[in-house]
Amino acid sequence: MNRTAIYPGSFDPVTLGHEDIVRRGAKVFDALTVAVGVNPGKSPLFAPEERVELLRQVFADLPNVEVASFEGLTVDFARRRGARVMLRGLRTVSDMEAEFTMALANHALAPDVETVFLMASERYSHISSTLIRQIAQMGRDAGREHLRHFVPGPVIEPMIAKFAG
Ligand code: ADP
């Protein structure tokens, strides 16, 4: 059986926490698509194409991981990819509440697509894209020094550049 999953999210930007979930997920599934959700109502820091490009750099060494963007319902994208699983990461009890609600809604929309959770690794469970956007605003040197504890290498300079000037 070919186990194909998608890992949907905003990835604005991709963090070490996301990277950890993808690397662990890539061992569990035959094929994994990291799916950048495009929400026309939101104004992200990185454009969808930029987020896709950064993710591709971070996962270039993983042959069974692809990166794509999508608009509309996540379950529809999963079906288009032939994926029966949506992978999500869980950090905290508050994640749990929101994720449970979303998993129930998605299951109502598409009973044939299952949501599967991986627990965040202890060392990354405090990391969020929101925190990283705040750190990058600290300025070039301090920002660069701190960011390397939170984001994969290819994200550091593009992140600093967003707040330079
Ligand atoms: P969304 O806007 O869909 O929540 P995110 O990019 O914030 O998108 O997160 C995508 C997924 O990755 C979510 O399931 C989220 O809980 C999970 N995630 C985010 N940060 C971490 C982390 N540090 N460790 C593990 N999972 C995480």
PDB file of C-alpha atoms and ligand atoms in Angstrom:
ATOM      1  CA  MET A   1       0.000   0.000   0.000  1.00  0.00           C
ATOM      2  CA  ASN A   2       1.295   3.405  -0.947  1.00  0.00           C
ATOM      3  CA  ARG A   3       0.988   5.719   2.028  1.00  0.00           C
ATOM      4  CA  THR A   4       0.800   9.299   0.837  1.00  0.00           C
ATOM      5  CA  ALA A   5       0.306  12.213   3.225  1.00  0.00           C
ATOM      6  CA  ILE A   6       0.162  15.960   3.085  1.00  0.00           C
ATOM      7  CA  TYR A   7       1.457  18.266   5.814  1.00  0.00           C
ATOM      8  CA  PRO A   8      -0.574  21.464   5.472  1.00  0.00           C
ATOM      9  CA  GLY A   9       0.247  24.754   7.185  1.00  0.00           C
ATOM     10  CA  SER A  10       1.153  28.405   6.768  1.00  0.00           C
ATOM     11  CA  PHE A  11       4.942  27.953   7.163  1.00  0.00           C
ATOM     12  CA  ASP A  12       5.422  31.737   7.435  1.00  0.00           C
ATOM     13  CA  PRO A  13       8.285  30.927   7.768  1.00  0.00           C
ATOM     14  CA  VAL A  14       9.259  27.260   8.147  1.00  0.00           C
ATOM     15  CA  THR A  15      10.767  26.623  11.617  1.00  0.00           C
ATOM     16  CA  LEU A  16      12.929  23.915  13.190  1.00  0.00           C
ATOM     17  CA  GLY A  17       9.701  22.569  14.688  1.00  0.00           C
ATOM     18  CA  HIS A  18       8.144  22.145  11.227  1.00  0.00           C
ATOM     19  CA  GLU A  19      11.379  20.647   9.919  1.00  0.00           C
ATOM     20  CA  ASP A  20      11.378  18.081  12.721  1.00  0.00           C
ATOM     21  CA  ILE A  21       7.799  17.025  11.911  1.00  0.00           C
ATOM     22  CA  VAL A  22       8.604  16.682   8.193  1.00  0.00           C
ATOM     23  CA  ARG A  23      11.765  14.631   8.776  1.00  0.00           C
ATOM     24  CA  ARG A  24       9.945  12.294  11.159  1.00  0.00           C
ATOM     25  CA  GLY A  25       6.881  12.140   8.892  1.00  0.00           C
ATOM     26  CA  ALA A  26       9.024  11.278   5.882  1.00  0.00           C
ATOM     27  CA  LYS A  27      10.041   8.087   7.693  1.00  0.00           C
ATOM     28  CA  VAL A  28       6.442   7.099   8.404  1.00  0.00           C
ATOM     29  CA  PHE A  29       4.927   7.786   4.961  1.00  0.00           C
ATOM     30  CA  ASP A  30       6.046   6.720   1.496  1.00  0.00           C
ATOM     31  CA  ALA A  31       5.427  10.194   0.105  1.00  0.00           C
ATOM     32  CA  LEU A  32       4.859  13.471   1.936  1.00  0.00           C
ATOM     33  CA  THR A  33       3.786  16.770   0.397  1.00  0.00           C
ATOM     34  CA  VAL A  34       4.390  19.893   2.463  1.00  0.00           C
ATOM     35  CA  ALA A  35       1.392  22.019   1.499  1.00  0.00           C
ATOM     36  CA  VAL A  36       1.552  25.797   1.858  1.00  0.00           C
ATOM     37  CA  GLY A  37      -1.963  27.106   2.377  1.00  0.00           C
ATOM     38  CA  VAL A  38      -2.733  30.331   0.521  1.00  0.00           C
ATOM     39  CA  ASN A  39      -5.310  32.373   2.385  1.00  0.00           C
ATOM     40  CA  PRO A  40      -6.363  35.430   0.355  1.00  0.00           C
ATOM     41  CA  GLY A  41      -7.773  37.046   3.524  1.00  0.00           C
ATOM     42  CA  LYS A  42      -4.397  37.084   5.329  1.00  0.00           C
ATOM     43  CA  SER A  43      -1.316  39.202   4.661  1.00  0.00           C
ATOM     44  CA  PRO A  44       1.661  36.940   5.330  1.00  0.00           C
ATOM     45  CA  LEU A  45       5.291  38.018   5.826  1.00  0.00           C
ATOM     46  CA  PHE A  46       6.494  35.731   3.010  1.00  0.00           C
ATOM     47  CA  ALA A  47       4.562  35.354  -0.246  1.00  0.00           C
ATOM     48  CA  PRO A  48       3.429  31.789  -0.996  1.00  0.00           C
ATOM     49  CA  GLU A  49       6.139  31.378  -3.678  1.00  0.00           C
ATOM     50  CA  GLU A  50       8.811  32.491  -1.192  1.00  0.00           C
ATOM     51  CA  ARG A  51       7.565  30.025   1.430  1.00  0.00           C
ATOM     52  CA  VAL A  52       7.549  27.204  -1.139  1.00  0.00           C
ATOM     53  CA  GLU A  53      11.089  28.087  -2.245  1.00  0.00           C
ATOM     54  CA  LEU A  54      12.437  28.090   1.335  1.00  0.00           C
ATOM     55  CA  LEU A  55      10.762  24.761   2.100  1.00  0.00           C
ATOM     56  CA  ARG A  56      12.246  23.254  -1.079  1.00  0.00           C
ATOM     57  CA  GLN A  57      15.732  24.312   0.018  1.00  0.00           C
ATOM     58  CA  VAL A  58      15.258  22.884   3.519  1.00  0.00           C
ATOM     59  CA  PHE A  59      14.001  19.502   2.280  1.00  0.00           C
ATOM     60  CA  ALA A  60      16.149  19.155  -0.863  1.00  0.00           C
ATOM     61  CA  ASP A  61      17.849  16.093   0.645  1.00  0.00           C
ATOM     62  CA  LEU A  62      14.605  14.157   1.193  1.00  0.00           C
ATOM     63  CA  PRO A  63      13.616  12.271  -1.993  1.00  0.00           C
ATOM     64  CA  ASN A  64      10.087  11.432  -0.819  1.00  0.00           C
ATOM     65  CA  VAL A  65       9.180  15.001   0.215  1.00  0.00           C
ATOM     66  CA  GLU A  66       7.594  17.484  -2.202  1.00  0.00           C
ATOM     67  CA  VAL A  67       6.462  21.055  -1.624  1.00  0.00           C
ATOM     68  CA  ALA A  68       3.381  22.674  -3.171  1.00  0.00           C
ATOM     69  CA  SER A  69       0.946  25.482  -2.454  1.00  0.00           C
ATOM     70  CA  PHE A  70      -2.822  25.324  -2.549  1.00  0.00           C
ATOM     71  CA  GLU A  71      -5.902  27.488  -2.232  1.00  0.00           C
ATOM     72  CA  GLY A  72      -9.259  26.375  -0.909  1.00  0.00           C
ATOM     73  CA  LEU A  73     -10.095  23.472   1.349  1.00  0.00           C
ATOM     74  CA  THR A  74      -7.208  21.352   2.612  1.00  0.00           C
ATOM     75  CA  VAL A  75      -9.222  18.137   2.219  1.00  0.00           C
ATOM     76  CA  ASP A  76      -9.779  18.915  -1.477  1.00  0.00           C
ATOM     77  CA  PHE A  77      -6.043  19.384  -1.940  1.00  0.00           C
ATOM     78  CA  ALA A  78      -5.394  16.086  -0.123  1.00  0.00           C
ATOM     79  CA  ARG A  79      -7.768  14.284  -2.467  1.00  0.00           C
ATOM     80  CA  ARG A  80      -6.191  15.883  -5.547  1.00  0.00           C
ATOM     81  CA  ARG A  81      -2.805  14.555  -4.376  1.00  0.00           C
ATOM     82  CA  GLY A  82      -4.246  11.105  -3.725  1.00  0.00           C
ATOM     83  CA  ALA A  83      -3.426  11.501  -0.020  1.00  0.00           C
ATOM     84  CA  ARG A  84      -5.523   9.748   2.627  1.00  0.00           C
ATOM     85  CA  VAL A  85      -3.668  11.379   5.503  1.00  0.00           C
ATOM     86  CA  MET A  86      -3.197  14.943   6.685  1.00  0.00           C
ATOM     87  CA  LEU A  87      -0.254  15.238   9.049  1.00  0.00           C
ATOM     88  CA  ARG A  88      -0.246  17.885  11.788  1.00  0.00           C
ATOM     89  CA  GLY A  89       2.046  18.669  14.715  1.00  0.00           C
ATOM     90  CA  LEU A  90       0.900  19.139  18.317  1.00  0.00           C
ATOM     91  CA  ARG A  91       2.826  21.330  20.739  1.00  0.00           C
ATOM     92  CA  THR A  92       0.548  22.221  23.612  1.00  0.00           C
ATOM     93  CA  VAL A  93      -2.864  21.672  25.114  1.00  0.00           C
ATOM     94  CA  SER A  94      -4.031  24.843  23.375  1.00  0.00           C
ATOM     95  CA  ASP A  95      -2.872  23.413  20.011  1.00  0.00           C
ATOM     96  CA  MET A  96      -4.862  20.331  20.906  1.00  0.00           C
ATOM     97  CA  GLU A  97      -8.139  22.258  21.214  1.00  0.00           C
ATOM     98  CA  ALA A  98      -7.827  24.001  17.882  1.00  0.00           C
ATOM     99  CA  GLU A  99      -6.473  20.932  16.095  1.00  0.00           C
ATOM    100  CA  PHE A 100      -9.236  18.700  17.451  1.00  0.00           C
ATOM    101  CA  THR A 101     -11.906  21.092  16.169  1.00  0.00           C
ATOM    102  CA  MET A 102     -10.252  21.288  12.769  1.00  0.00           C
ATOM    103  CA  ALA A 103      -9.789  17.526  12.534  1.00  0.00           C
ATOM    104  CA  LEU A 104     -13.483  17.004  13.332  1.00  0.00           C
ATOM    105  CA  ALA A 105     -14.535  19.554  10.708  1.00  0.00           C
ATOM    106  CA  ASN A 106     -12.263  18.004   8.099  1.00  0.00           C
ATOM    107  CA  HIS A 107     -13.537  14.547   8.926  1.00  0.00           C
ATOM    108  CA  ALA A 108     -17.109  15.733   8.410  1.00  0.00           C
ATOM    109  CA  LEU A 109     -16.116  17.164   5.020  1.00  0.00           C
ATOM    110  CA  ALA A 110     -14.042  14.163   3.952  1.00  0.00           C
ATOM    111  CA  PRO A 111     -14.465  10.955   5.984  1.00  0.00           C
ATOM    112  CA  ASP A 112     -11.967   9.208   3.687  1.00  0.00           C
ATOM    113  CA  VAL A 113      -9.115  11.516   4.775  1.00  0.00           C
ATOM    114  CA  GLU A 114      -7.634  10.980   8.252  1.00  0.00           C
ATOM    115  CA  THR A 115      -5.755  13.543  10.354  1.00  0.00           C
ATOM    116  CA  VAL A 116      -2.663  12.066  11.988  1.00  0.00           C
ATOM    117  CA  PHE A 117      -0.709  13.910  14.688  1.00  0.00           C
ATOM    118  CA  LEU A 118       2.924  13.782  15.682  1.00  0.00           C
ATOM    119  CA  MET A 119       3.843  15.229  19.075  1.00  0.00           C
ATOM    120  CA  ALA A 120       6.336  18.078  18.889  1.00  0.00           C
ATOM    121  CA  SER A 121       9.822  17.122  20.046  1.00  0.00           C
ATOM    122  CA  GLU A 122      10.571  18.564  23.471  1.00  0.00           C
ATOM    123  CA  ARG A 123      13.405  20.732  22.181  1.00  0.00           C
ATOM    124  CA  TYR A 124      11.210  22.438  19.570  1.00  0.00           C
ATOM    125  CA  SER A 125       7.859  22.581  21.318  1.00  0.00           C
ATOM    126  CA  HIS A 126       8.215  26.295  22.192  1.00  0.00           C
ATOM    127  CA  ILE A 127       8.875  27.357  18.591  1.00  0.00           C
ATOM    128  CA  SER A 128       6.252  29.094  16.483  1.00  0.00           C
ATOM    129  CA  SER A 129       6.399  31.186  13.305  1.00  0.00           C
ATOM    130  CA  THR A 130       4.906  34.089  15.287  1.00  0.00           C
ATOM    131  CA  LEU A 131       7.788  34.013  17.789  1.00  0.00           C
ATOM    132  CA  ILE A 132      10.277  33.971  14.949  1.00  0.00           C
ATOM    133  CA  ARG A 133       8.744  36.988  13.245  1.00  0.00           C
ATOM    134  CA  GLN A 134       9.122  38.852  16.549  1.00  0.00           C
ATOM    135  CA  ILE A 135      12.771  37.829  16.975  1.00  0.00           C
ATOM    136  CA  ALA A 136      13.677  38.923  13.445  1.00  0.00           C
ATOM    137  CA  GLN A 137      12.533  42.443  14.282  1.00  0.00           C
ATOM    138  CA  MET A 138      15.327  42.716  16.892  1.00  0.00           C
ATOM    139  CA  GLY A 139      17.733  43.857  14.206  1.00  0.00           C
ATOM    140  CA  ARG A 140      20.434  42.309  12.084  1.00  0.00           C
ATOM    141  CA  ASP A 141      23.057  41.012  14.533  1.00  0.00           C
ATOM    142  CA  ALA A 142      20.885  40.076  17.490  1.00  0.00           C
ATOM    143  CA  GLY A 143      18.254  38.694  15.136  1.00  0.00           C
ATOM    144  CA  ARG A 144      20.754  36.557  13.234  1.00  0.00           C
ATOM    145  CA  GLU A 145      22.272  35.198  16.462  1.00  0.00           C
ATOM    146  CA  HIS A 146      18.905  34.210  17.915  1.00  0.00           C
ATOM    147  CA  LEU A 147      17.263  33.002  14.728  1.00  0.00           C
ATOM    148  CA  ARG A 148      19.667  30.126  14.225  1.00  0.00           C
ATOM    149  CA  HIS A 149      18.162  28.456  17.308  1.00  0.00           C
ATOM    150  CA  PHE A 150      14.715  28.549  15.750  1.00  0.00           C
ATOM    151  CA  VAL A 151      14.809  28.301  11.952  1.00  0.00           C
ATOM    152  CA  PRO A 152      16.650  26.179   9.355  1.00  0.00           C
ATOM    153  CA  GLY A 153      19.760  27.831   7.836  1.00  0.00           C
ATOM    154  CA  PRO A 154      18.207  28.917   4.505  1.00  0.00           C
ATOM    155  CA  VAL A 155      15.556  30.974   6.336  1.00  0.00           C
ATOM    156  CA  ILE A 156      17.926  33.244   8.318  1.00  0.00           C
ATOM    157  CA  GLU A 157      19.041  35.784   5.699  1.00  0.00           C
ATOM    158  CA  PRO A 158      15.650  36.103   3.946  1.00  0.00           C
ATOM    159  CA  MET A 159      14.124  36.682   7.386  1.00  0.00           C
ATOM    160  CA  ILE A 160      16.644  39.417   8.292  1.00  0.00           C
ATOM    161  CA  ALA A 161      16.129  41.001   4.868  1.00  0.00           C
ATOM    162  CA  LYS A 162      12.381  41.320   5.469  1.00  0.00           C
ATOM    163  CA  PHE A 163      13.004  43.636   8.400  1.00  0.00           C
ATOM    164  CA  ALA A 164      16.099  45.465   7.105  1.00  0.00           C
ATOM    165  CA  GLY A 165      15.926  49.017   5.898  1.00  0.00           C
TER     166      GLY A 165
HETATM  167  P1  ADP B   1      -1.292  26.711  10.629  1.00  0.00           P
HETATM  168  O1  ADP B   1      -1.566  28.142  10.304  1.00  0.00           O
HETATM  169  O2  ADP B   1      -2.018  25.745   9.739  1.00  0.00           O
HETATM  170  O3  ADP B   1      -1.385  26.332  12.099  1.00  0.00           O
HETATM  171  P2  ADP B   1       1.587  26.533  10.955  1.00  0.00           P
HETATM  172  O4  ADP B   1       2.611  26.769   9.894  1.00  0.00           O
HETATM  173  O5  ADP B   1       1.601  27.445  12.116  1.00  0.00           O
HETATM  174  O6  ADP B   1       0.221  26.522  10.180  1.00  0.00           O
HETATM  175  O7  ADP B   1       1.720  25.040  11.517  1.00  0.00           O
HETATM  176  C1  ADP B   1       1.555  23.917  10.689  1.00  0.00           C
HETATM  177  C2  ADP B   1       1.488  22.671  11.563  1.00  0.00           C
HETATM  178  O8  ADP B   1       2.725  22.474  12.230  1.00  0.00           O
HETATM  179  C3  ADP B   1       0.429  22.697  12.671  1.00  0.00           C
HETATM  180  O9  ADP B   1      -0.087  21.394  12.839  1.00  0.00           O
HETATM  181  C4  ADP B   1       1.215  23.117  13.882  1.00  0.00           C
HETATM  182  O10 ADP B   1       0.609  22.663  15.082  1.00  0.00           O
HETATM  183  C5  ADP B   1       2.518  22.397  13.625  1.00  0.00           C
HETATM  184  N1  ADP B   1       3.647  23.030  14.304  1.00  0.00           N
HETATM  185  C6  ADP B   1       3.948  24.337  14.346  1.00  0.00           C
HETATM  186  N2  ADP B   1       5.061  24.569  15.085  1.00  0.00           N
HETATM  187  C7  ADP B   1       5.476  23.346  15.523  1.00  0.00           C
HETATM  188  C8  ADP B   1       6.558  22.894  16.357  1.00  0.00           C
HETATM  189  N3  ADP B   1       7.417  23.754  16.909  1.00  0.00           N
HETATM  190  N4  ADP B   1       6.660  21.564  16.606  1.00  0.00           N
HETATM  191  C9  ADP B   1       5.755  20.703  16.077  1.00  0.00           C
HETATM  192  N5  ADP B   1       4.713  21.059  15.289  1.00  0.00           N
HETATM  193  C10 ADP B   1       4.566  22.357  15.017  1.00  0.00           C
END
